[in-house]
Structure formats: C-alpha cells, structure tokens
Amino acid sequence: MTRERATGRETFYDCVYAFVRGVPAGRVVTYGQVALELGSPAAARAVGYALHFLPGDSDVPWWRVVNAGGGISLRGRGEAAEAQRRLLEGEGVAFGREGAIDLRRYRWIPPGPG
DNA sequence: GAGATGACGGGCT
DNA sequence: AAGCCCGCCATCT
C-alpha cells in the first residue's frame, strides 16, 4: 500500500494527489501532463497507478484526470468510468460523440512556479 | 537485487 | 479510424 507510507517522505504518488487536488472544477488534466508537472513526463503510467489507489471516497478529484485523448480509460472499471463522466458533466464538461472531451477547451494549465 | 503490477503514451499495420 | 505491441516510470512484494 502506498496510501499510508510511514516513510514520512513524500512519494511520487503523494505529489500526484496534491497536484490533482489543485485541479479546479470544470477543468481536466491528462496523466501525461500530471507526470510532466511532477518532473517525469514519462511517468504517466505511475500517475494512473497512483490514482488507482484512490477510492470514490477520496478527497482527490481523480475524475478530473483523463488520458491523452481526452477520454476515460479506467481499464476494467466500467462503473468508475461512468461515474467519472457523470462527475465531469456535472461540472460542465461536455463529452463528444467519441466519448472524449476537447482538451483544448477543458485542459487546466497549472499556474506554475511563478 | 529481481520480478511483477498498471486508471498511460506513442508508433506501426 | 481501430487494434495491437512495446517502452516508460514508480511502487510493492
């Protein structure tokens, strides 16, 4: 488990949670983008893995994280996929016929260091 | 140290 | 356009 690491050190996953928590409603980010912000542009996989530990009870708006295509991956979790879409739609995010959203429109750009 | 996992991303056919 | 394979990364066991 990584949700309660006793190392006292902030793991990559913790950074993911912190970043996702900063995503405002009505906006989304991609796994790759989160990884990039955390300093590992190729760690998109690890990002998804970090979010996969989050239960629907979490304080982290995991549903605001989508894949590079603006779609929902949640491989093997159709229920969660539906929930994610509903949550996003509830925030004003519109899905296209392809089941994907327009990242050009909803992608959230973090304020950055400055 | 080595093997296994996975809510990704890109490239090829 | 859709499907398949590989690589990448961080973490767990």
Short mmCIF file of C-alpha atoms (C1' of nucleotides) in Angstrom, two decimals:
data_model
loop_
_atom_site.label_atom_id
_atom_site.label_comp_id
_atom_site.label_asym_id
_atom_site.label_seq_id
_atom_site.Cartn_x
_atom_site.Cartn_y
_atom_site.Cartn_z
CA MET A 1 0.00 0.00 0.00
CA THR A 2 1.17 3.46 -0.67
CA ARG A 3 -1.67 5.46 0.76
CA GLU A 4 -0.18 5.35 4.24
CA ARG A 5 3.52 5.14 3.77
CA ALA A 6 5.31 5.51 7.06
CA THR A 7 8.47 6.72 5.41
CA GLY A 8 7.43 10.26 6.23
CA ARG A 9 8.71 11.15 2.78
CA GLU A 10 6.50 12.48 0.00
CA THR A 11 6.34 9.88 -2.67
CA PHE A 12 5.62 10.46 -6.31
CA TYR A 13 2.08 9.32 -5.63
CA ASP A 14 1.60 11.90 -2.92
CA CYS A 15 2.69 14.53 -5.42
CA VAL A 16 0.10 13.23 -7.84
CA TYR A 17 -2.65 13.57 -5.27
CA ALA A 18 -1.53 17.06 -4.37
CA PHE A 19 -1.49 18.09 -7.99
CA VAL A 20 -4.89 16.62 -8.80
CA ARG A 21 -6.34 18.32 -5.76
CA GLY A 22 -5.30 21.57 -7.37
CA VAL A 23 -7.38 20.97 -10.48
CA PRO A 24 -10.44 23.24 -10.38
CA ALA A 25 -13.91 22.01 -11.22
CA GLY A 26 -14.80 22.12 -14.87
CA ARG A 27 -11.18 21.56 -15.86
CA VAL A 28 -9.23 18.42 -16.55
CA VAL A 29 -5.64 17.28 -16.92
CA THR A 30 -4.05 14.32 -18.60
CA TYR A 31 -1.96 11.64 -16.95
CA GLY A 32 0.99 12.70 -19.01
CA GLN A 33 0.51 16.29 -18.02
CA VAL A 34 0.48 15.45 -14.34
CA ALA A 35 3.59 13.36 -14.77
CA LEU A 36 5.22 16.19 -16.64
CA GLU A 37 4.41 18.66 -13.90
CA LEU A 38 5.85 16.29 -11.33
CA GLY A 39 9.07 16.15 -13.26
CA SER A 40 8.64 12.81 -15.01
CA PRO A 41 7.00 13.25 -18.42
CA ALA A 42 7.13 9.53 -19.00
CA ALA A 43 5.60 8.59 -15.68
CA ALA A 44 2.04 8.85 -16.93
CA ARG A 45 1.72 5.21 -16.06
CA ALA A 46 2.76 5.80 -12.50
CA VAL A 47 0.25 8.64 -12.31
CA GLY A 48 -2.58 6.37 -13.28
CA TYR A 49 -1.27 3.83 -10.86
CA ALA A 50 -1.29 6.40 -8.10
CA LEU A 51 -4.86 7.41 -8.85
CA HIS A 52 -5.93 3.80 -8.99
CA PHE A 53 -5.45 3.63 -5.23
CA LEU A 54 -7.96 6.40 -4.70
CA PRO A 55 -11.41 5.20 -3.65
CA GLY A 56 -14.54 7.10 -4.60
CA ASP A 57 -14.30 8.40 -1.08
CA SER A 58 -11.04 10.19 -1.60
CA ASP A 59 -10.52 13.93 -1.26
CA VAL A 60 -8.79 13.86 -4.61
CA PRO A 61 -10.87 14.75 -7.70
CA TRP A 62 -9.45 11.84 -9.64
CA TRP A 63 -12.24 12.16 -12.19
CA ARG A 64 -10.58 15.33 -13.49
CA VAL A 65 -7.76 13.23 -14.82
CA VAL A 66 -8.21 11.79 -18.30
CA ASN A 67 -5.99 10.18 -20.90
CA ALA A 68 -4.09 11.97 -23.65
CA GLY A 69 -7.10 11.60 -25.95
CA GLY A 70 -9.42 13.44 -23.60
CA GLY A 71 -11.22 10.19 -22.93
CA ILE A 72 -11.74 7.95 -19.95
CA SER A 73 -9.51 4.92 -19.67
CA LEU A 74 -10.26 3.24 -16.35
CA ARG A 75 -9.47 -0.08 -17.89
CA GLY A 76 -11.53 -2.77 -16.24
CA ARG A 77 -13.63 -0.28 -14.30
CA GLY A 78 -16.70 0.47 -16.34
CA GLU A 79 -18.55 1.63 -13.25
CA ALA A 80 -15.90 4.16 -12.36
CA ALA A 81 -15.75 5.25 -15.98
CA GLU A 82 -19.43 6.07 -15.93
CA ALA A 83 -19.08 7.84 -12.62
CA GLN A 84 -16.20 9.89 -13.97
CA ARG A 85 -18.18 11.00 -16.98
CA ARG A 86 -21.16 11.94 -14.84
CA LEU A 87 -18.96 13.88 -12.45
CA LEU A 88 -17.30 15.79 -15.27
CA GLU A 89 -20.58 16.50 -16.99
CA GLY A 90 -21.87 17.71 -13.64
CA GLU A 91 -19.02 20.22 -13.65
CA GLY A 92 -19.86 21.47 -17.10
CA VAL A 93 -17.51 19.31 -19.11
CA ALA A 94 -19.11 18.18 -22.35
CA PHE A 95 -18.27 14.87 -23.99
CA GLY A 96 -18.19 14.40 -27.73
CA ARG A 97 -19.73 11.57 -29.70
CA GLU A 98 -16.46 9.75 -29.39
CA GLY A 99 -16.83 9.81 -25.63
CA ALA A 100 -13.95 12.21 -25.40
CA ILE A 101 -13.71 15.85 -24.34
CA ASP A 102 -11.95 18.72 -26.04
CA LEU A 103 -8.71 19.12 -24.15
CA ARG A 104 -8.09 22.41 -25.94
CA ARG A 105 -11.13 23.62 -24.10
CA TYR A 106 -11.04 21.93 -20.71
CA ARG A 107 -7.37 21.26 -20.10
CA TRP A 108 -6.23 23.01 -16.95
CA ILE A 109 -2.88 24.74 -17.10
CA PRO A 110 -1.30 24.97 -13.64
CA PRO A 111 -0.06 28.41 -12.52
CA GLY A 112 3.47 27.06 -12.38
CA PRO A 113 6.31 28.20 -10.12
CA GLY A 114 5.67 31.82 -10.79
"C1'" DG B 1 18.61 -7.17 -6.32
"C1'" DA B 2 14.95 -9.12 -9.25
"C1'" DG B 3 10.17 -9.90 -10.66
"C1'" DA B 4 5.50 -8.30 -11.08
"C1'" DT B 5 1.75 -4.67 -11.47
"C1'" DG B 6 -0.96 -0.93 -14.06
"C1'" DA B 7 -6.79 4.45 -14.14
"C1'" DC B 8 -0.57 5.73 -19.93
"C1'" DG B 9 1.53 7.23 -24.42
"C1'" DG B 10 3.33 6.73 -28.96
"C1'" DG B 11 4.10 4.24 -33.18
"C1'" DC B 12 3.03 0.77 -36.63
"C1'" DT B 13 -0.16 -2.04 -39.51
"C1'" DA C 1 -10.06 5.10 -37.85
"C1'" DA C 2 -9.25 0.97 -34.86
"C1'" DG C 3 -6.40 -2.54 -32.89
"C1'" DC C 4 -2.01 -4.39 -31.26
"C1'" DC C 5 2.69 -4.13 -29.29
"C1'" DC C 6 6.39 -2.05 -26.83
"C1'" DG C 7 8.54 1.27 -23.72
"C1'" DC C 8 8.46 4.12 -19.82
"C1'" DC C 9 8.06 5.05 -14.75
"C1'" DA C 10 7.25 4.40 -9.57
"C1'" DT C 11 5.96 1.27 -6.27
"C1'" DC C 12 5.15 -3.28 -4.00
"C1'" DT C 13 6.44 -7.90 -2.78
#
